[in-house]
Amino acid sequence: MYLNDLLKNIEQHINQDITLEGWIKNIRKQATFGFIDFSDGTCFEHIQVVYDNNLPDFDTINTFNLGSSIKVEGKLVKSEGSKQAYEIKASKVTLLGDCDKDYPLQAKGRPTREYLREIAHIRPRTNLYQAVFRIRSVAAFAIHEYFQTNGYLYVHTPLLTTADCEGSDQMFKVTTLDFDNLPMAEGKCDFKKDLFGKKTYITGSGQLHGETFAMAFNKIYTFGPTFRTENSNTKTHANEFWMIEPEMAFMDLNDLMNVEEEMLKFVVKSVLDKCKDEITFLTQFIDNGLQDKLTALVNSKFNRVTHKEAIDILKNANVKWEFEPSYEEDIAKEHEKYLTEHFNGPVFVYNWPKDIKAWYMKLNEDGKTVAAVDLEVPGAGELMGGSQREEDYDKLINRCKELDVDTAPIDWFMDLRRFGGCVHSGFGMGFERLIMYLTGIDNIRDVIPYPRTPNNCDF
Amino acid sequence: MYLNDLLKNIEQHINQDITLEGWIKNIRKQATFGFIDFSDGTCFEHIQVVYDNNLPDFDTINTFNLGSSIKVEGKLVKSEGSKQAYEIKASKVTLLGDCDKDYPLQAKGRPTREYLREIAHIRPRTNLYQAVFRIRSVAAFAIHEYFQTNGYLYVHTPLLTTADCEGSDQMFKVTTLDFDNLPMAEGKCDFKKDLFGKKTYITGSGQLHGETFAMAFNKIYTFGPTFRTENSNTKTHANEFWMIEPEMAFMDLNDLMNVEEEMLKFVVKSVLDKCKDEITFLTQFIDNGLQDKLTALVNSKFNRVTHKEAIDILKNANVKWEFEPSYEEDIAKEHEKYLTEHFNGPVFVYNWPKDIKAWYMKLNEDGKTVAAVDLEVPGAGELMGGSQREEDYDKLINRCKELDVDTAPIDWFMDLRRFGGCVHSGFGMGFERLIMYLTGIDNIRDVIPYPRTPNNCDF
């Protein structure tokens, strides 16, 4: 059976015969008995296995190495003197797979997170990454649950694209050509010879394709990997990450904020409910305020201020800013932090100056701002960014001309405004940023199974 | 409100005021009244809206074009003479977004699927693709549900990789370099200048990384996009598709077959339960046997035969084969078809000749076969392929030497056999193949939102 199933209904199993398969997390050997700290990976909690010299294989068991896989047969009994209320009194312990002496996770010493990144294939076995990656899995499912039970369609938008209108400087190029022998024509690479017959990229967003499905299915979401070529080594950037991009017909900016708020609370509540041990561990060892922060969010009402109101607040604050707040500009990390502290909770900042936001966002009646919204969250900064979309064909074309956006490769996207277009809105959420928020971990490299960053694509 | 919510509890809403926003799927105009075939995209079913010349805007409504987005206000009433039991008697119909006359989906004529691929941004609005893509979404969620409720961890294995041991000829190359001006060193492209400092690919499988997580979390699954460079234009190949790859510690080949069978039945049952209208439609217009085929699968017991037994059956069959069945070779499409008909249901074929299977599969005691298994399903052929993995370090190294697999870039994968390795198994399922099976659609281009095939990366 699985340890998780045993622990969930442990009272039912007292004095019953139990068989478990898993790994030795630690082993303490005495002359006449020994203890194995046992886990099978199905839950955060371990269980203690006691063996003694009444077992015919006692001497053999005493030779087992930390990290080995074993089969444990025995009885679940009330524990005396152990941290846990129950333990397994072994009748037989069988070695399934030995562990070499150079196993990097030994009982003594606590390896640094930097070192653990170098053994990314082993680090999921540590408590920290058991907590992080289980929360990642539970949060991913909670996102699917929220959208599916609320009538959204899950769409797999394509990653390969030949349209570079989104900013090809941030997109990876993809090819089947031989780099050592590129077909050239007049000094340029001849992509007619490539698999798709054109220069091809990996897209950085599924939004445009998502909108085509929102015009057919009303409410849709995407959830998939995303790629950016940014050559920056910060704690919050990775070149490969996962993103969620919902898009909703007949919803304006206010409706959008409602969805973002409801969705985030659902996901946080789901993690609090399903990952109690993991949150307790992270609160103890990573971020003392984690449990309180998450619980507070579920019960809070998110604040909503315009960009102008936000700048007013920042200008009136008695703070020496590194970056002076400005009505024409983005807000800096220090501002985000101040605002969430000022409101003591999450804040939507909406109606942004049009010049610092994207071409497809809905122009407000003032002609100066767009119906965009960023959600700022305590301890994480900007968690989601979204907007009402410009549904007016002529206004969108004008905006594209102003900003020199070539609409030819996305005529299909423009078409949506000619064929039964409507008010609609959507947002994007970086999944890793959510996991950093949920775990209190401050480095994106520690919430992705195998992080990809500049000069780092190992494993 | 949403049409889906209305139809689910329609009896409760009789004679109540209803407001809906959605699209005109068809409009029939008479002198004193008219009918709008209305859908808001939240469910397969439409509803009829009746308007008459008692409305002040009657003449305006009569000018509305098919495809336009509208807001309908009115009362839900019992219908007389319509196909449906209920309709909406409009008190007001407001135009939200007009639809230009060149809208490609007009009431008359049934566009071919080939043509609809050329308007991939519009085709989700047709009945066929409403059915297909809703089933795709429901099936995707069912897969998550199955694994999450059975204690599996969802892992996001990386797509970018610098290890080309999986067969780099099938992998796309990825770069940030300028194709027109590659940095060359001694006649070869100098990848030290590239973002990751090495030649980089998009992987075609998450299995190896998945195994590292199975050794930590016991049972895991992946679900993400996958890429192959195959230059083949068939009905079943695409260069971008989605794949599910579960990996389970302490499971042998038999356990693996149990998981595959249970998972598939869960997903099919989920689609039958949640997509009744869609399955009915597809059974009527695409594949008359669809409903029966899916229902039979849920209630069947999958057959299990060895590759040798399968070849015996094929050799004894009174059939003139295009490809002669052979104990040393793969089975052809015609063989798959015969076997599923012979058993009148799904068949696991296991214990394959080692020479036609992958290097990481568990060598059986006969020294000739590996513990691999393919699941053959009526009407779809091979739906899943999996194996027990070779957990013995020395045997795996030997096999790699025999097959000239360079293990240096995957020393981390080999490590799993030194550090508490154990019997473990996993499989891969192409998601599009599942959707083809679930919908009866025979072309992969019609089950992917925006298919990518050779010389075809539009939209």
mmCIF file of N, CA and C in Angstrom, chain A residues 28-95:
data_model
loop_
_atom_site.group_PDB
_atom_site.id
_atom_site.type_symbol
_atom_site.label_atom_id
_atom_site.label_comp_id
_atom_site.label_asym_id
_atom_site.label_seq_id
_atom_site.Cartn_x
_atom_site.Cartn_y
_atom_site.Cartn_z
ATOM 1 N N ARG A 28 19.316 4.499 11.818
ATOM 2 C CA ARG A 28 20.127 4.564 13.038
ATOM 3 C C ARG A 28 20.245 3.156 13.581
ATOM 4 N N LYS A 29 21.465 2.697 13.677
ATOM 5 C CA LYS A 29 21.709 1.301 14.037
ATOM 6 C C LYS A 29 22.235 1.189 15.457
ATOM 7 N N GLN A 30 21.617 0.318 16.235
ATOM 8 C CA GLN A 30 22.084 0.013 17.586
ATOM 9 C C GLN A 30 22.488 -1.464 17.623
ATOM 10 N N ALA A 31 22.946 -1.886 18.782
ATOM 11 C CA ALA A 31 23.416 -3.272 18.889
ATOM 12 C C ALA A 31 22.282 -4.284 18.723
ATOM 13 N N THR A 32 21.132 -3.999 19.327
ATOM 14 C CA THR A 32 20.058 -5.000 19.318
ATOM 15 C C THR A 32 18.818 -4.549 18.550
ATOM 16 N N PHE A 33 18.819 -3.312 18.087
ATOM 17 C CA PHE A 33 17.671 -2.833 17.307
ATOM 18 C C PHE A 33 18.100 -1.640 16.459
ATOM 19 N N GLY A 34 17.195 -1.168 15.631
ATOM 20 C CA GLY A 34 17.502 -0.021 14.781
ATOM 21 C C GLY A 34 16.227 0.667 14.324
ATOM 22 N N PHE A 35 16.389 1.908 13.814
ATOM 23 C CA PHE A 35 15.262 2.699 13.326
ATOM 24 C C PHE A 35 15.509 3.110 11.874
ATOM 25 N N ILE A 36 14.490 2.963 11.074
ATOM 26 C CA ILE A 36 14.557 3.471 9.706
ATOM 27 C C ILE A 36 13.538 4.595 9.549
ATOM 28 N N ASP A 37 14.036 5.747 9.108
ATOM 29 C CA ASP A 37 13.140 6.837 8.728
ATOM 30 C C ASP A 37 12.729 6.562 7.289
ATOM 31 N N PHE A 38 11.448 6.215 7.105
ATOM 32 C CA PHE A 38 10.983 5.664 5.829
ATOM 33 C C PHE A 38 10.017 6.602 5.121
ATOM 34 N N SER A 39 10.168 6.721 3.809
ATOM 35 C CA SER A 39 9.216 7.483 2.988
ATOM 36 C C SER A 39 9.038 6.779 1.656
ATOM 37 N N ASP A 40 7.825 6.811 1.130
ATOM 38 C CA ASP A 40 7.650 6.271 -0.228
ATOM 39 C C ASP A 40 7.343 7.377 -1.230
ATOM 40 N N GLY A 41 7.450 8.635 -0.780
ATOM 41 C CA GLY A 41 7.307 9.751 -1.707
ATOM 42 C C GLY A 41 5.879 10.167 -2.005
ATOM 43 N N THR A 42 4.892 9.440 -1.455
ATOM 44 C CA THR A 42 3.506 9.778 -1.782
ATOM 45 C C THR A 42 2.932 10.879 -0.892
ATOM 46 N N CYS A 43 3.674 11.247 0.154
ATOM 47 C CA CYS A 43 3.219 12.344 1.004
ATOM 48 C C CYS A 43 4.434 12.955 1.690
ATOM 49 N N PHE A 44 4.238 14.112 2.281
ATOM 50 C CA PHE A 44 5.357 14.808 2.907
ATOM 51 C C PHE A 44 5.850 14.076 4.150
ATOM 52 N N GLU A 45 4.922 13.497 4.884
ATOM 53 C CA GLU A 45 5.261 12.828 6.141
ATOM 54 C C GLU A 45 6.010 11.508 5.907
ATOM 55 N N HIS A 46 6.899 11.173 6.825
ATOM 56 C CA HIS A 46 7.575 9.876 6.815
ATOM 57 C C HIS A 46 6.948 8.997 7.900
ATOM 58 N N ILE A 47 7.427 7.746 8.001
ATOM 59 C CA ILE A 47 7.030 6.926 9.138
ATOM 60 C C ILE A 47 8.274 6.201 9.653
ATOM 61 N N GLN A 48 8.296 5.959 10.960
ATOM 62 C CA GLN A 48 9.440 5.260 11.539
ATOM 63 C C GLN A 48 9.219 3.752 11.507
ATOM 64 N N VAL A 49 10.255 3.044 11.046
ATOM 65 C CA VAL A 49 10.219 1.581 11.046
ATOM 66 C C VAL A 49 11.226 1.087 12.092
ATOM 67 N N VAL A 50 10.759 0.248 13.001
ATOM 68 C CA VAL A 50 11.628 -0.311 14.035
ATOM 69 C C VAL A 50 11.940 -1.768 13.698
ATOM 70 N N TYR A 51 13.204 -2.127 13.748
ATOM 71 C CA TYR A 51 13.567 -3.536 13.543
ATOM 72 C C TYR A 51 14.495 -3.953 14.693
ATOM 73 N N ASP A 52 14.465 -5.241 15.050
ATOM 74 C CA ASP A 52 15.330 -5.655 16.166
ATOM 75 C C ASP A 52 15.957 -7.010 15.873
ATOM 76 N N ASN A 53 16.789 -7.461 16.820
ATOM 77 C CA ASN A 53 17.588 -8.666 16.536
ATOM 78 C C ASN A 53 16.809 -9.972 16.703
ATOM 79 N N ASN A 54 15.484 -9.857 16.850
ATOM 80 C CA ASN A 54 14.676 -11.061 16.711
ATOM 81 C C ASN A 54 14.486 -11.440 15.241
ATOM 82 N N LEU A 55 14.732 -10.460 14.354
ATOM 83 C CA LEU A 55 14.589 -10.751 12.924
ATOM 84 C C LEU A 55 15.795 -11.549 12.444
ATOM 85 N N PRO A 56 15.563 -12.605 11.679
ATOM 86 C CA PRO A 56 16.694 -13.418 11.191
ATOM 87 C C PRO A 56 17.693 -12.586 10.381
ATOM 88 N N ASP A 57 17.198 -11.527 9.669
ATOM 89 C CA ASP A 57 18.094 -10.730 8.823
ATOM 90 C C ASP A 57 18.606 -9.467 9.510
ATOM 91 N N PHE A 58 18.565 -9.446 10.825
ATOM 92 C CA PHE A 58 18.922 -8.226 11.550
ATOM 93 C C PHE A 58 20.289 -7.685 11.133
ATOM 94 N N ASP A 59 21.272 -8.569 11.047
ATOM 95 C CA ASP A 59 22.618 -8.100 10.698
ATOM 96 C C ASP A 59 22.668 -7.543 9.275
ATOM 97 N N THR A 60 21.907 -8.167 8.392
ATOM 98 C CA THR A 60 21.861 -7.671 7.007
ATOM 99 C C THR A 60 21.236 -6.281 6.953
ATOM 100 N N ILE A 61 20.100 -6.135 7.650
ATOM 101 C CA ILE A 61 19.413 -4.831 7.641
ATOM 102 C C ILE A 61 20.362 -3.749 8.150
ATOM 103 N N ASN A 62 21.159 -4.113 9.140
ATOM 104 C CA ASN A 62 22.107 -3.134 9.703
ATOM 105 C C ASN A 62 23.157 -2.664 8.692
ATOM 106 N N THR A 63 23.274 -3.385 7.572
ATOM 107 C CA THR A 63 24.232 -2.950 6.544
ATOM 108 C C THR A 63 23.595 -2.049 5.489
ATOM 109 N N PHE A 64 22.269 -1.890 5.538
ATOM 110 C CA PHE A 64 21.591 -1.096 4.486
ATOM 111 C C PHE A 64 22.032 0.359 4.527
ATOM 112 N N ASN A 65 22.184 0.936 3.360
ATOM 113 C CA ASN A 65 22.617 2.333 3.250
ATOM 114 C C ASN A 65 21.445 3.299 3.146
ATOM 115 N N LEU A 66 21.661 4.462 3.668
ATOM 116 C CA LEU A 66 20.735 5.571 3.467
ATOM 117 C C LEU A 66 20.527 5.770 1.953
ATOM 118 N N GLY A 67 19.281 5.980 1.553
ATOM 119 C CA GLY A 67 18.977 6.196 0.131
ATOM 120 C C GLY A 67 18.521 4.954 -0.594
ATOM 121 N N SER A 68 18.760 3.775 0.008
ATOM 122 C CA SER A 68 18.373 2.526 -0.658
ATOM 123 C C SER A 68 16.852 2.388 -0.725
ATOM 124 N N SER A 69 16.383 1.641 -1.719
ATOM 125 C CA SER A 69 14.957 1.320 -1.769
ATOM 126 C C SER A 69 14.730 -0.021 -1.083
ATOM 127 N N ILE A 70 13.673 -0.103 -0.300
ATOM 128 C CA ILE A 70 13.389 -1.304 0.487
ATOM 129 C C ILE A 70 11.904 -1.643 0.471
ATOM 130 N N LYS A 71 11.656 -2.894 0.815
ATOM 131 C CA LYS A 71 10.286 -3.330 1.072
ATOM 132 C C LYS A 71 10.181 -3.631 2.567
ATOM 133 N N VAL A 72 9.184 -3.031 3.205
ATOM 134 C CA VAL A 72 9.000 -3.208 4.647
ATOM 135 C C VAL A 72 7.714 -3.982 4.883
ATOM 136 N N GLU A 73 7.808 -5.084 5.625
ATOM 137 C CA GLU A 73 6.617 -5.791 6.062
ATOM 138 C C GLU A 73 6.586 -5.748 7.575
ATOM 139 N N GLY A 74 5.414 -5.504 8.138
ATOM 140 C CA GLY A 74 5.342 -5.420 9.592
ATOM 141 C C GLY A 74 3.960 -5.020 10.061
ATOM 142 N N LYS A 75 3.898 -4.655 11.340
ATOM 143 C CA LYS A 75 2.633 -4.284 11.965
ATOM 144 C C LYS A 75 2.677 -2.815 12.344
ATOM 145 N N LEU A 76 1.557 -2.115 12.139
ATOM 146 C CA LEU A 76 1.451 -0.740 12.607
ATOM 147 C C LEU A 76 1.134 -0.764 14.103
ATOM 148 N N VAL A 77 1.965 -0.121 14.893
ATOM 149 C CA VAL A 77 1.742 -0.132 16.350
ATOM 150 C C VAL A 77 1.821 1.290 16.902
ATOM 151 N N LYS A 78 1.247 1.471 18.086
ATOM 152 C CA LYS A 78 1.384 2.752 18.775
ATOM 153 C C LYS A 78 2.853 2.923 19.150
ATOM 154 N N SER A 79 3.310 4.120 18.992
ATOM 155 C CA SER A 79 4.726 4.385 19.211
ATOM 156 C C SER A 79 4.963 4.875 20.621
ATOM 157 N N GLU A 80 6.113 4.486 21.170
ATOM 158 C CA GLU A 80 6.470 5.021 22.484
ATOM 159 C C GLU A 80 7.752 5.814 22.351
ATOM 160 N N GLY A 81 7.690 7.079 22.684
ATOM 161 C CA GLY A 81 8.903 7.879 22.683
ATOM 162 C C GLY A 81 9.262 8.481 21.346
ATOM 163 N N SER A 82 8.554 8.082 20.279
ATOM 164 C CA SER A 82 8.845 8.672 18.973
ATOM 165 C C SER A 82 8.039 9.955 18.805
ATOM 166 N N LYS A 83 8.457 10.792 17.844
ATOM 167 C CA LYS A 83 7.718 12.019 17.573
ATOM 168 C C LYS A 83 6.324 11.706 17.058
ATOM 169 N N GLN A 84 6.224 10.646 16.310
ATOM 170 C CA GLN A 84 4.935 10.277 15.740
ATOM 171 C C GLN A 84 4.174 9.359 16.684
ATOM 172 N N ALA A 85 2.871 9.326 16.529
ATOM 173 C CA ALA A 85 2.036 8.501 17.397
ATOM 174 C C ALA A 85 2.121 7.021 17.022
ATOM 175 N N TYR A 86 2.516 6.748 15.759
ATOM 176 C CA TYR A 86 2.544 5.365 15.291
ATOM 177 C C TYR A 86 3.875 5.050 14.622
ATOM 178 N N GLU A 87 4.208 3.787 14.632
ATOM 179 C CA GLU A 87 5.381 3.358 13.896
ATOM 180 C C GLU A 87 5.125 1.946 13.375
ATOM 181 N N ILE A 88 6.037 1.464 12.544
ATOM 182 C CA ILE A 88 5.874 0.104 12.033
ATOM 183 C C ILE A 88 6.912 -0.798 12.682
ATOM 184 N N LYS A 89 6.433 -1.845 13.305
ATOM 185 C CA LYS A 89 7.338 -2.840 13.878
ATOM 186 C C LYS A 89 7.554 -3.889 12.790
ATOM 187 N N ALA A 90 8.795 -3.894 12.276
ATOM 188 C CA ALA A 90 9.072 -4.708 11.087
ATOM 189 C C ALA A 90 9.146 -6.185 11.415
ATOM 190 N N SER A 91 8.557 -6.996 10.530
ATOM 191 C CA SER A 91 8.790 -8.438 10.601
ATOM 192 C C SER A 91 9.787 -8.857 9.522
ATOM 193 N N LYS A 92 9.945 -7.995 8.518
ATOM 194 C CA LYS A 92 10.875 -8.293 7.437
ATOM 195 C C LYS A 92 11.207 -6.999 6.693
ATOM 196 N N VAL A 93 12.487 -6.798 6.406
ATOM 197 C CA VAL A 93 12.886 -5.645 5.587
ATOM 198 C C VAL A 93 13.765 -6.170 4.454
ATOM 199 N N THR A 94 13.344 -5.943 3.215
ATOM 200 C CA THR A 94 14.057 -6.482 2.053
ATOM 201 C C THR A 94 14.694 -5.347 1.256
ATOM 202 N N LEU A 95 15.949 -5.525 0.917
ATOM 203 C CA LEU A 95 16.611 -4.528 0.067
ATOM 204 C C LEU A 95 16.148 -4.707 -1.375
#
